[in-house]
GROMACS .gro file of C-alpha atoms in nm:
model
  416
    1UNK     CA    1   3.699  -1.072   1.927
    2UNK     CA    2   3.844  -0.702   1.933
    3UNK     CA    3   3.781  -0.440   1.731
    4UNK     CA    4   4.002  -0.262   1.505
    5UNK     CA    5   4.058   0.107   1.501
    6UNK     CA    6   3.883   0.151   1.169
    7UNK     CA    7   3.566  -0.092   1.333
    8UNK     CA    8   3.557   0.167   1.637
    9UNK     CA    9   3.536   0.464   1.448
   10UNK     CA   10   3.232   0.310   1.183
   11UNK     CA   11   3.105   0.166   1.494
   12UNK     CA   12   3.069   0.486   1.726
   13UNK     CA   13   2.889   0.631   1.384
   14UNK     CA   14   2.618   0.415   1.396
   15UNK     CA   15   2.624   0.352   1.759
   16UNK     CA   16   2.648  -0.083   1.754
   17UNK     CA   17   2.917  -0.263   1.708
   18UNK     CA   18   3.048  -0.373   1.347
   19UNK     CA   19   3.253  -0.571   1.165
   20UNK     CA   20   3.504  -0.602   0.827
   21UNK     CA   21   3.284  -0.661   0.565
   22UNK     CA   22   2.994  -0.520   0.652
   23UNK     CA   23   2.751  -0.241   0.436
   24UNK     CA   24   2.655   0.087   0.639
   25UNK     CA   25   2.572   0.385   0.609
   26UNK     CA   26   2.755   0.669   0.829
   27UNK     CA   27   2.712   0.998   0.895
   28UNK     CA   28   3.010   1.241   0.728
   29UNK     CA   29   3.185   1.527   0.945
   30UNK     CA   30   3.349   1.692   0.683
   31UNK     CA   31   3.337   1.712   0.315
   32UNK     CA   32   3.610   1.796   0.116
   33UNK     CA   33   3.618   1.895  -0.289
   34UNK     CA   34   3.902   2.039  -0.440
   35UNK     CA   35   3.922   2.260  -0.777
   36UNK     CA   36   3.994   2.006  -1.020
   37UNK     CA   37   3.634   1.828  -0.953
   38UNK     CA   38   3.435   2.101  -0.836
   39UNK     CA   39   3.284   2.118  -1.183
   40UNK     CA   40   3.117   1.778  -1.162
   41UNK     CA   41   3.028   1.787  -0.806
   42UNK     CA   42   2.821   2.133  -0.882
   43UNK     CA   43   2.669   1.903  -1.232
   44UNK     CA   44   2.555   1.579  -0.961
   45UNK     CA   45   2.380   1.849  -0.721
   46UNK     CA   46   2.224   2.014  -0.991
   47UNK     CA   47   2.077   1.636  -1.152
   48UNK     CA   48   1.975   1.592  -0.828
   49UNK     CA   49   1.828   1.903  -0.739
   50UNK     CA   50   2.009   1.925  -0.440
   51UNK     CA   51   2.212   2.143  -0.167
   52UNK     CA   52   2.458   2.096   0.085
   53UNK     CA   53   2.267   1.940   0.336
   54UNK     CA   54   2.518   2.097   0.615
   55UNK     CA   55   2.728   2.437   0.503
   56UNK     CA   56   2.916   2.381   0.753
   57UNK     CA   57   3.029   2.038   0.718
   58UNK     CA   58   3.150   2.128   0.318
   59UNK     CA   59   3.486   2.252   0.225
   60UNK     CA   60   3.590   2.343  -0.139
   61UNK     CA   61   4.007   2.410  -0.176
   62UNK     CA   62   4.147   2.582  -0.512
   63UNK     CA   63   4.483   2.388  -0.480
   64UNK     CA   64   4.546   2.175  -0.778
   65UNK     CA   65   4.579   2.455  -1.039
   66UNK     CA   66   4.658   2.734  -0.835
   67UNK     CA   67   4.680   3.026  -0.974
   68UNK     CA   68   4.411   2.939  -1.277
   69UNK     CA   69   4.685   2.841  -1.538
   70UNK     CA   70   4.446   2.960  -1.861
   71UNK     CA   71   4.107   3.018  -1.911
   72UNK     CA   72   3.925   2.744  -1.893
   73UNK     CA   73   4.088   2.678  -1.513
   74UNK     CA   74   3.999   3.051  -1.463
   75UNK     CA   75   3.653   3.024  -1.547
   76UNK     CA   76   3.577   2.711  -1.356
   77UNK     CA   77   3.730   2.839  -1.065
   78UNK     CA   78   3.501   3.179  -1.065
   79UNK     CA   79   3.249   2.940  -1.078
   80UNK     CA   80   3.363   2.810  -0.727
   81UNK     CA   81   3.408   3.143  -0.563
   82UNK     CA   82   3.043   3.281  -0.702
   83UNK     CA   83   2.864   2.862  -0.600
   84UNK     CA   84   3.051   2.896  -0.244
   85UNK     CA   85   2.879   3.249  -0.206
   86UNK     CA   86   2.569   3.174  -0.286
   87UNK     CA   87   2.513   2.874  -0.085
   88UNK     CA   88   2.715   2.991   0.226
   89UNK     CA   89   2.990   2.690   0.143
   90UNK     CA   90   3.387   2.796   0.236
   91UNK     CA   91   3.584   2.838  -0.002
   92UNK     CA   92   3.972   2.827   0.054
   93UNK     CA   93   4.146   3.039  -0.239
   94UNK     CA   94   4.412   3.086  -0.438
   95UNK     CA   95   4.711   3.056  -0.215
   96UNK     CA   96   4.582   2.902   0.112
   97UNK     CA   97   4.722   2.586   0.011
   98UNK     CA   98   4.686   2.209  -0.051
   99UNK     CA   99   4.349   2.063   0.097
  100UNK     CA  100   4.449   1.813   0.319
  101UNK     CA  101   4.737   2.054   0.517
  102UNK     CA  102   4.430   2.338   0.532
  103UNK     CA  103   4.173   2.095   0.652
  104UNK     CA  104   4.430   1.995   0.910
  105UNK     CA  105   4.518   2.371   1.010
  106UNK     CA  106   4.194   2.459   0.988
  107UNK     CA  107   4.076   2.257   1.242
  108UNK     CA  108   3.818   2.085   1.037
  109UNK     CA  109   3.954   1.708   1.107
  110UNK     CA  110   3.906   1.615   1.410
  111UNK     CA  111   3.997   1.254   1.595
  112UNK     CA  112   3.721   1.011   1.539
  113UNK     CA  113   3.552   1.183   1.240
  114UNK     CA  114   3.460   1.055   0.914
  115UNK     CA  115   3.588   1.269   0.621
  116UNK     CA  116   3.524   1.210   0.259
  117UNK     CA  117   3.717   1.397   0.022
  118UNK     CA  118   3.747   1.441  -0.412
  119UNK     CA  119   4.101   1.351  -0.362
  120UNK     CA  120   4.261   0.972  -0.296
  121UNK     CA  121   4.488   1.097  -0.042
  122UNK     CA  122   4.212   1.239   0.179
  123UNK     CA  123   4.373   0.938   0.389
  124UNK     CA  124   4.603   1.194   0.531
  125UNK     CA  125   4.335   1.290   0.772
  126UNK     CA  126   4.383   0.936   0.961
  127UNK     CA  127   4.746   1.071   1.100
  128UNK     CA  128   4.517   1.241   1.346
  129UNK     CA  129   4.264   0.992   1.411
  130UNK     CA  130   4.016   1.043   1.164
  131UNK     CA  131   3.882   0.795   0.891
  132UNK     CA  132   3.992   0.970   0.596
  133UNK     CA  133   3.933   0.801   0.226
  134UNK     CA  134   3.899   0.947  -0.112
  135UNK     CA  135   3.596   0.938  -0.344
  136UNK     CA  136   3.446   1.028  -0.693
  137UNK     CA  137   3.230   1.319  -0.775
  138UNK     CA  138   2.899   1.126  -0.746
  139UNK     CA  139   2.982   1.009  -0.416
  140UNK     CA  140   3.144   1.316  -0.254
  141UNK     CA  141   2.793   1.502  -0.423
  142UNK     CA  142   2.567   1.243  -0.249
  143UNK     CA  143   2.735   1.315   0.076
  144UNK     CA  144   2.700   1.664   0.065
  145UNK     CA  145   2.383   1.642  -0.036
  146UNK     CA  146   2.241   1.388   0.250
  147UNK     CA  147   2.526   1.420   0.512
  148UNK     CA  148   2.595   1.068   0.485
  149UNK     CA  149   2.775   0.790   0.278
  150UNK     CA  150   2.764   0.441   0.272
  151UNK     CA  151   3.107   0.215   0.280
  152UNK     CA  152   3.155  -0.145   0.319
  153UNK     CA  153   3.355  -0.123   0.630
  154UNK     CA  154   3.721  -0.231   0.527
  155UNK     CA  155   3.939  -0.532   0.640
  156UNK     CA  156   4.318  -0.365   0.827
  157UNK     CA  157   4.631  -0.457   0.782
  158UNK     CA  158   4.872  -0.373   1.122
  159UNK     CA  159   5.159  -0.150   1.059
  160UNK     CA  160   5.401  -0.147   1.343
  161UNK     CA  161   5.704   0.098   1.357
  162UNK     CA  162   5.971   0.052   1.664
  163UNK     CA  163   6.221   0.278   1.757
  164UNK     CA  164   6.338   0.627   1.608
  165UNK     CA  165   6.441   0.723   1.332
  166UNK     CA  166   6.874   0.785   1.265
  167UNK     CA  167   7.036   1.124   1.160
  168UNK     CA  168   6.951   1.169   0.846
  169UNK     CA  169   6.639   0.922   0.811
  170UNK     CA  170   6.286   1.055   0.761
  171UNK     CA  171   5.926   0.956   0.769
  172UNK     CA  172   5.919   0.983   0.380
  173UNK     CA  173   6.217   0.711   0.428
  174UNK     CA  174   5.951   0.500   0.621
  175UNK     CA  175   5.647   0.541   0.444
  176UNK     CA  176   5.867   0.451   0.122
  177UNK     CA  177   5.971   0.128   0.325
  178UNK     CA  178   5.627   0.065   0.415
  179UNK     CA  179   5.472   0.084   0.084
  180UNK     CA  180   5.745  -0.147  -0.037
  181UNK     CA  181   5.660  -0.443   0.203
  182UNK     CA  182   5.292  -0.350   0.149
  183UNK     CA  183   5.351  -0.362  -0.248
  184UNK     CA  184   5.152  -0.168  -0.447
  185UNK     CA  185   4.819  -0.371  -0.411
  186UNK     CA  186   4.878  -0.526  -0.037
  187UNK     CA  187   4.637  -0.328   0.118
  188UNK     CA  188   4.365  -0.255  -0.163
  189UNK     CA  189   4.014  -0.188   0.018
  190UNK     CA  190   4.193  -0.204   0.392
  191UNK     CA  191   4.227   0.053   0.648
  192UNK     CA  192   4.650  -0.004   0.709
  193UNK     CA  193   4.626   0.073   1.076
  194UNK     CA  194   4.967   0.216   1.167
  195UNK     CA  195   5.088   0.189   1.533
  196UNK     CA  196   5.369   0.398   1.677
  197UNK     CA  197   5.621   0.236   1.948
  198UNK     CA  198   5.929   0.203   2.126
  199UNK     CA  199   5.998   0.554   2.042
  200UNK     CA  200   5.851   0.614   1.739
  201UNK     CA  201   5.499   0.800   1.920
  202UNK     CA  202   5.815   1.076   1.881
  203UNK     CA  203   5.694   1.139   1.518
  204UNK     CA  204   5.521   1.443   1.519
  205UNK     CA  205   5.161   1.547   1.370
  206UNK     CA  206   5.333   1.603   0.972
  207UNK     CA  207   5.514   1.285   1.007
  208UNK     CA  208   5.211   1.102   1.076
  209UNK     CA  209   5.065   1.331   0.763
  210UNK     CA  210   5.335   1.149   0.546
  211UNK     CA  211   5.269   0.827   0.644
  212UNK     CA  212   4.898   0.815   0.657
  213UNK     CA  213   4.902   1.008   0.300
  214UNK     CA  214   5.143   0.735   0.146
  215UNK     CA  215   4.876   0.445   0.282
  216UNK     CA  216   4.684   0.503  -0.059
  217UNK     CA  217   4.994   0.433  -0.237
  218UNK     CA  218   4.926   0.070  -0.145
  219UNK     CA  219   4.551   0.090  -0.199
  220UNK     CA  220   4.384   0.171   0.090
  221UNK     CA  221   4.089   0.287   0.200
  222UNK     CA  222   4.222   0.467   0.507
  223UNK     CA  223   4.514   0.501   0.680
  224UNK     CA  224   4.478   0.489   1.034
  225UNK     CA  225   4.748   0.629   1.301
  226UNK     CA  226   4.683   0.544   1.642
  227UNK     CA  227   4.662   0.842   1.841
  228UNK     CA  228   4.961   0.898   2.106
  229UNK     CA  229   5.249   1.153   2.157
  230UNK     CA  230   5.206   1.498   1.952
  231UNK     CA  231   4.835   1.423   1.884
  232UNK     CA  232   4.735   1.338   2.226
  233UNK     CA  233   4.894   1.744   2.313
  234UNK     CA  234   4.689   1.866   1.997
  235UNK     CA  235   4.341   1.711   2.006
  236UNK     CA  236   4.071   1.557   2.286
  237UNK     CA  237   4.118   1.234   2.150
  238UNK     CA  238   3.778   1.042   2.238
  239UNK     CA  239   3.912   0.726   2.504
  240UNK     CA  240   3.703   0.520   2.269
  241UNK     CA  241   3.913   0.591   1.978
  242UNK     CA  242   4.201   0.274   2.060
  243UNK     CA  243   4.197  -0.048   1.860
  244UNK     CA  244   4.106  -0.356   2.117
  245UNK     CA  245   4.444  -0.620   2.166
  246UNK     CA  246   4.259  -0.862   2.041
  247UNK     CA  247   4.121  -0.719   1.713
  248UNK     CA  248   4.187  -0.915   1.399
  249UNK     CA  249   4.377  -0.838   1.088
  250UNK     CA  250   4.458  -0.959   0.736
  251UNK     CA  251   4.858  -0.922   0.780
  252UNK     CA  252   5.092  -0.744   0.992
  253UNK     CA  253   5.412  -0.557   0.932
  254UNK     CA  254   5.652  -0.423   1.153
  255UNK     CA  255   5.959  -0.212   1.108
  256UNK     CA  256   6.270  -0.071   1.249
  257UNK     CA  257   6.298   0.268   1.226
  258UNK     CA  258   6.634   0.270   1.365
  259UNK     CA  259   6.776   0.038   1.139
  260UNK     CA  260   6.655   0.243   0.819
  261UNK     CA  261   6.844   0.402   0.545
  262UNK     CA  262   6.765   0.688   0.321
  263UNK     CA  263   6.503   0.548   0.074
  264UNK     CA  264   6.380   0.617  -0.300
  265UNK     CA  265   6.056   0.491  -0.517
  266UNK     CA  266   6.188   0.434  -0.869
  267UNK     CA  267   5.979   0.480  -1.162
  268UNK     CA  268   5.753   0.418  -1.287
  269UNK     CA  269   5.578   0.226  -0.972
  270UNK     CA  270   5.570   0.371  -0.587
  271UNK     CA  271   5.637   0.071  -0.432
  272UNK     CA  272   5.987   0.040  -0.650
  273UNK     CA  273   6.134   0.149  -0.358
  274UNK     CA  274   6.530   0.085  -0.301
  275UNK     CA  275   6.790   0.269  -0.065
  276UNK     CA  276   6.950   0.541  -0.217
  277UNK     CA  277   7.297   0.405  -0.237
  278UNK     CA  278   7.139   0.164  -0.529
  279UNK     CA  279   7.080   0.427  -0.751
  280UNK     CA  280   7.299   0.703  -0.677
  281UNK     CA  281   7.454   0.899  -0.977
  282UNK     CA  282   7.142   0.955  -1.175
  283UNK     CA  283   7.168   1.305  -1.350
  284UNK     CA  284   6.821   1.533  -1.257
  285UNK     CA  285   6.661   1.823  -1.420
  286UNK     CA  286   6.404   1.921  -1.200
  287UNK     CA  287   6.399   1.886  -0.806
  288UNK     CA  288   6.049   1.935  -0.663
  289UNK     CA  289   5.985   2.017  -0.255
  290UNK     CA  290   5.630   2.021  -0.190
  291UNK     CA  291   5.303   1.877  -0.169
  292UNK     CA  292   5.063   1.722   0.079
  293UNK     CA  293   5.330   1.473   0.159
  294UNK     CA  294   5.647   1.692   0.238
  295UNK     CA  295   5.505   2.027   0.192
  296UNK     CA  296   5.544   2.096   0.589
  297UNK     CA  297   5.738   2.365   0.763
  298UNK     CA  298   5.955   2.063   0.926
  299UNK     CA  299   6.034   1.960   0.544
  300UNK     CA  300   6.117   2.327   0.402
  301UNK     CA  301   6.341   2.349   0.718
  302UNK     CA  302   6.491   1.989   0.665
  303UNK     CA  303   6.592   2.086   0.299
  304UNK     CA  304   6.694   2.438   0.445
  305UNK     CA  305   6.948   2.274   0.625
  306UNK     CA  306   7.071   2.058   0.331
  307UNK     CA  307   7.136   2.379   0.063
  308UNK     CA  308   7.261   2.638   0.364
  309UNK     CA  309   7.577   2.785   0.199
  310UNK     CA  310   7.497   2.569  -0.095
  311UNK     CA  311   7.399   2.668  -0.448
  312UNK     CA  312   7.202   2.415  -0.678
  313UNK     CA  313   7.369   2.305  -0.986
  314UNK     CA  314   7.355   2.516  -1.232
  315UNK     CA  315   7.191   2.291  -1.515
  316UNK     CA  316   6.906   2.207  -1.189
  317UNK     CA  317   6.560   2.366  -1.135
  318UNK     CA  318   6.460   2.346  -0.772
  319UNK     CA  319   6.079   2.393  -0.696
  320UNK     CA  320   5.928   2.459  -0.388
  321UNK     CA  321   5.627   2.496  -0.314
  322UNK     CA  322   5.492   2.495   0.064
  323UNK     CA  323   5.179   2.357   0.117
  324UNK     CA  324   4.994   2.606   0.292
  325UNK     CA  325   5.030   2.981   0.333
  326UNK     CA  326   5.090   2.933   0.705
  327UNK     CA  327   5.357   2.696   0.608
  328UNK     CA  328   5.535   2.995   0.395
  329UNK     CA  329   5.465   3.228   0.646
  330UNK     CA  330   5.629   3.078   0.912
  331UNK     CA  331   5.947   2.967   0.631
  332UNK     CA  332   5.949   3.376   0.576
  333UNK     CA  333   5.979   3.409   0.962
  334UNK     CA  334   6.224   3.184   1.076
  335UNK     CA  335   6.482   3.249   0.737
  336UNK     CA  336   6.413   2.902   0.612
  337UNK     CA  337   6.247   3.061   0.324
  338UNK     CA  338   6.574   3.308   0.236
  339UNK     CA  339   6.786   3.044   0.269
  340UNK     CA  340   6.610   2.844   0.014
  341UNK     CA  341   6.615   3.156  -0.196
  342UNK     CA  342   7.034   3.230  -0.136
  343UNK     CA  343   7.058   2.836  -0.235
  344UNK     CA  344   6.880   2.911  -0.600
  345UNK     CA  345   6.561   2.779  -0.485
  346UNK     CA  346   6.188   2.929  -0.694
  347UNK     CA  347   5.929   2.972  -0.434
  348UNK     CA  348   5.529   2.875  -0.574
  349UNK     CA  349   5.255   2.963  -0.453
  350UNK     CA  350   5.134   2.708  -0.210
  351UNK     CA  351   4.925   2.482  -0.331
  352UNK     CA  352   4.982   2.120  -0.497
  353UNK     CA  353   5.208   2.269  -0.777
  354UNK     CA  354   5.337   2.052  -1.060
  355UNK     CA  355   5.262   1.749  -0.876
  356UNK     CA  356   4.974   1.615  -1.127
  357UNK     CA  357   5.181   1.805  -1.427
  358UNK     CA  358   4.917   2.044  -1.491
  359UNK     CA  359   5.122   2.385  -1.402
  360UNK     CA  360   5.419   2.517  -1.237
  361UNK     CA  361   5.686   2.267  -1.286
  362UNK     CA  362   5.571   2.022  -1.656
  363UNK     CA  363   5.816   1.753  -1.734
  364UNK     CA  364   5.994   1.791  -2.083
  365UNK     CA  365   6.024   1.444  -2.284
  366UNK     CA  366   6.310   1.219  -2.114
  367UNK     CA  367   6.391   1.491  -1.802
  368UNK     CA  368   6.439   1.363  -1.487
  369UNK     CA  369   6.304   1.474  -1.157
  370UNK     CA  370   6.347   1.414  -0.767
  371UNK     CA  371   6.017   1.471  -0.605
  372UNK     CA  372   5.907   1.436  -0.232
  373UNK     CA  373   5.555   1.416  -0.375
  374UNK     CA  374   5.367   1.055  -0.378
  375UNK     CA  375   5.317   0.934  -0.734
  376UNK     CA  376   5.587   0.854  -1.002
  377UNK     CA  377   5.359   0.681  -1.232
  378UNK     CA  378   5.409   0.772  -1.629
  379UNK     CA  379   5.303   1.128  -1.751
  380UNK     CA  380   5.216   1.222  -1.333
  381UNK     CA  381   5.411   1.559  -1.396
  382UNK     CA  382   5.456   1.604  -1.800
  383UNK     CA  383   5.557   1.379  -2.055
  384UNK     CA  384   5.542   1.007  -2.061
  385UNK     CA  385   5.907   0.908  -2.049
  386UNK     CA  386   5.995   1.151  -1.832
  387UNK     CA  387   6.136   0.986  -1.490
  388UNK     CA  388   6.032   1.085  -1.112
  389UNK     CA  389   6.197   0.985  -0.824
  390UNK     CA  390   6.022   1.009  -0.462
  391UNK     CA  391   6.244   1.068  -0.207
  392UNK     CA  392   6.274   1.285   0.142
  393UNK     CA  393   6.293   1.670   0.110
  394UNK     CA  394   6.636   1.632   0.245
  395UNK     CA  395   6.748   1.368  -0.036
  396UNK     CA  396   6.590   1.614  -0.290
  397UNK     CA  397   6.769   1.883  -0.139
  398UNK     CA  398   7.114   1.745  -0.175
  399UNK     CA  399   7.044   1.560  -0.530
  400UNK     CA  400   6.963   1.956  -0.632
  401UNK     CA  401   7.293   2.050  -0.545
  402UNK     CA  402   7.449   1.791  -0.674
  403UNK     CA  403   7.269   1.784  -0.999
  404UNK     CA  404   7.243   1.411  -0.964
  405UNK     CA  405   7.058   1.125  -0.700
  406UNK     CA  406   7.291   1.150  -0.403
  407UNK     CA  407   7.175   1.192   0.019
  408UNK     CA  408   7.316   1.493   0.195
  409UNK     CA  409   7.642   1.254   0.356
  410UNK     CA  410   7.765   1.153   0.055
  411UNK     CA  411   7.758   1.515  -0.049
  412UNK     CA  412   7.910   1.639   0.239
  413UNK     CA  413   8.178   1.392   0.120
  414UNK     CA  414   8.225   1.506  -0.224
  415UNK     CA  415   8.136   1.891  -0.217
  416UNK     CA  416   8.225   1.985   0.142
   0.00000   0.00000   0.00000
């Protein structure tokens, strides 16, 4: 019996073959701590009288409250910049921009590599190959510490897409679809091994971001994208690194990105996820554009094209917040960004932004917001009855001028 692509990655670690369910131990290529938990990881260390084991292999992003937003956020994260200095760890600051798009930028993900992260969309990483999963302060502390981790090596669930995508239909669309067939507990503990075909190996190196990211939105461990297309252009992708035909999985799902529709999770659950059509109308506050999941130059340009001659409505606040600096760089470049800005658009500094509702964007008590971001759970971005709605930068876009849930056709229809 085969081999899944999770199994060949654990198994090239520890150089035997192995198999769902088992207990190892594996050696970690990168390790990722963001701002938010950087305080406890530094306490674990220090009870255990330990150092990074490897520098190099340790990566600490100020993203989640980005500038410091009082004090107590600016103190902690001094404490960062002087701990990185002193034990030769980087230390991406203030402005470089959400962890997972810098690790990805930076180079520091590579196909095949095992990547632990203090974030639960550290799955991201497997959109290039790489067994990404989130994990605790203890356990991102122990791996720095040792260079190592121990997982029980996860069951997969096969996630086929066919075809490409229509006009106006985006990866957020199908990771939204995905997530609903998965539900929100259909893949807990599983690697959701995503295949690409038929077309779809078209979906470039952010698309595969947004789907892989979204995998933890149905509980998984990692979220697996088999290498082809973009990636294959981007990375030496290690001939070892293909799932077998015959390798075995728990379920398997398979989709039609040509037949899809503009989608939208409803709160206060991800995997409430309906087309857009069903819910059209709702009155919003607060669009946000931004975040590891459609933070992407491709995303700022998708919206871009949505607003162009366009002004939000005026009772609307549109966010947007790239997720990198190289992201807003290139937006400044190519006039995406001033066209954002024309449209009545408030640039933040890149980073994760009021997607957790600690800065930059807080809910007010029954407000309603369109997000591209990943969670819509109650309180994520402010107050508890406050309402989020996930949806595609360009469904955001159009919702922002319209001051109400709508796709960019059926504005095109009413506005002009």
């Amino acid at each position: 019996m085969g081999l899944t692509l999770a199994e060949k990655i654990l198994s090239h670690k520890v150089g035997r073959p192995v198999r769902a369910g088992e207990l190892l131990v594996v050696e970690v290529d990168q390790v990722m701590v963001v701002d938010s938990i950087a305080g406890s990881f530094f306490k674990r260390l220090e009870y255990l009288e330990a150092t990074p084991r490897y520098p190099e292999r340790v990566s600490i992003v100020i993203d989640h409250v980005a500038p410091a937003a009082n004090l107590e956020v600016a103190k902690a994260q001094k404490e960062i910049r002087e701990w990185g200095k002193r034990h030769g760890i980087r230390v991406f600051d203030v402005g470089r921009g959400v962890c997972h798009q810098v690790l990805v930028e930076e180079g520091l993900v590579q196909p095949g590599f095992v990547v632990v992260g203090s974030d639960s969309h550290s799955t991201t990483y497997g959109a290039v190959g790489a067994f990404g999963t989130g994990m605790g302060a203890t356990d991102i502390a122990l791996a720095a510490a040792s260079g190592r981790t121990w997982l029980r090596v996860p069951e997969s669930v096969k996630v086929v897409f066919r075809g490409k995508l229509p006009k106006g239909v985006t990866a957020k669309d199908a990771a939204l679809e995905m997530v609903r067939l998965l539900t929100a507990e259909g893949a807990t503990y599983m690697a959701v091994e995503i295949h690409l075909l038929d077309g779809a190996e078209a979906l470039t190196r952010g698309e595969r971001m947004t789907l892989a990211n979204l995998t933890v939105e149905a509980g998984a461990k990692a979220g697996l994208v088999v290498p082809s297309g973009e990636i294959l252009e981007l990375y030496r992708v290690p001939e070892w690194l293909y799932p077998d035909p015959d390798a075995t999985y728990v379920k398997e799902v398979e989709i039609d990105l040509s037949a899809l529709t503009p989608r939208v999770s409803v709160p206060f659950y991800v995997d409430n996820v309906h087309e857009v059509a069903e819910v059209k109308g709702k009155r919003v506050d607060q669009v946000f554009i931004g975040t590891c999941t459609n933070g992407r130059i491709e995303d700022l340009r998708a919206a871009a094209e949505v607003l162009k001659g366009r002004k939000v409505a005026p009772w609307v606040r549109l966010l947007v917040v790239p997720a990198s600096s190289q992201v807003l760089e290139e937006a400044a470049r190519d006039g995406t960004l001033l066209t954002l800005l024309e449209a009545g658009a408030t640039i933040g500094t890149p980073g994760c932004g009021p997607c957790m509702g600690r800065h930059m964007g807080v809910l007010a008590p029954g407000e309603v917001c369109v997000s591209t971001s990943n969670r819509n759970f109650r309180g994520r971005m402010g107050a508890p009855d406050a309402e989020i709605y996930l949806a595609s930068p360009r469904v955001a876009a159009a919702s922002a001028v319209a001051g109400y849930l709508t796709t960019p056709e059926e504005l095109e229809e009413v506005h002009g």
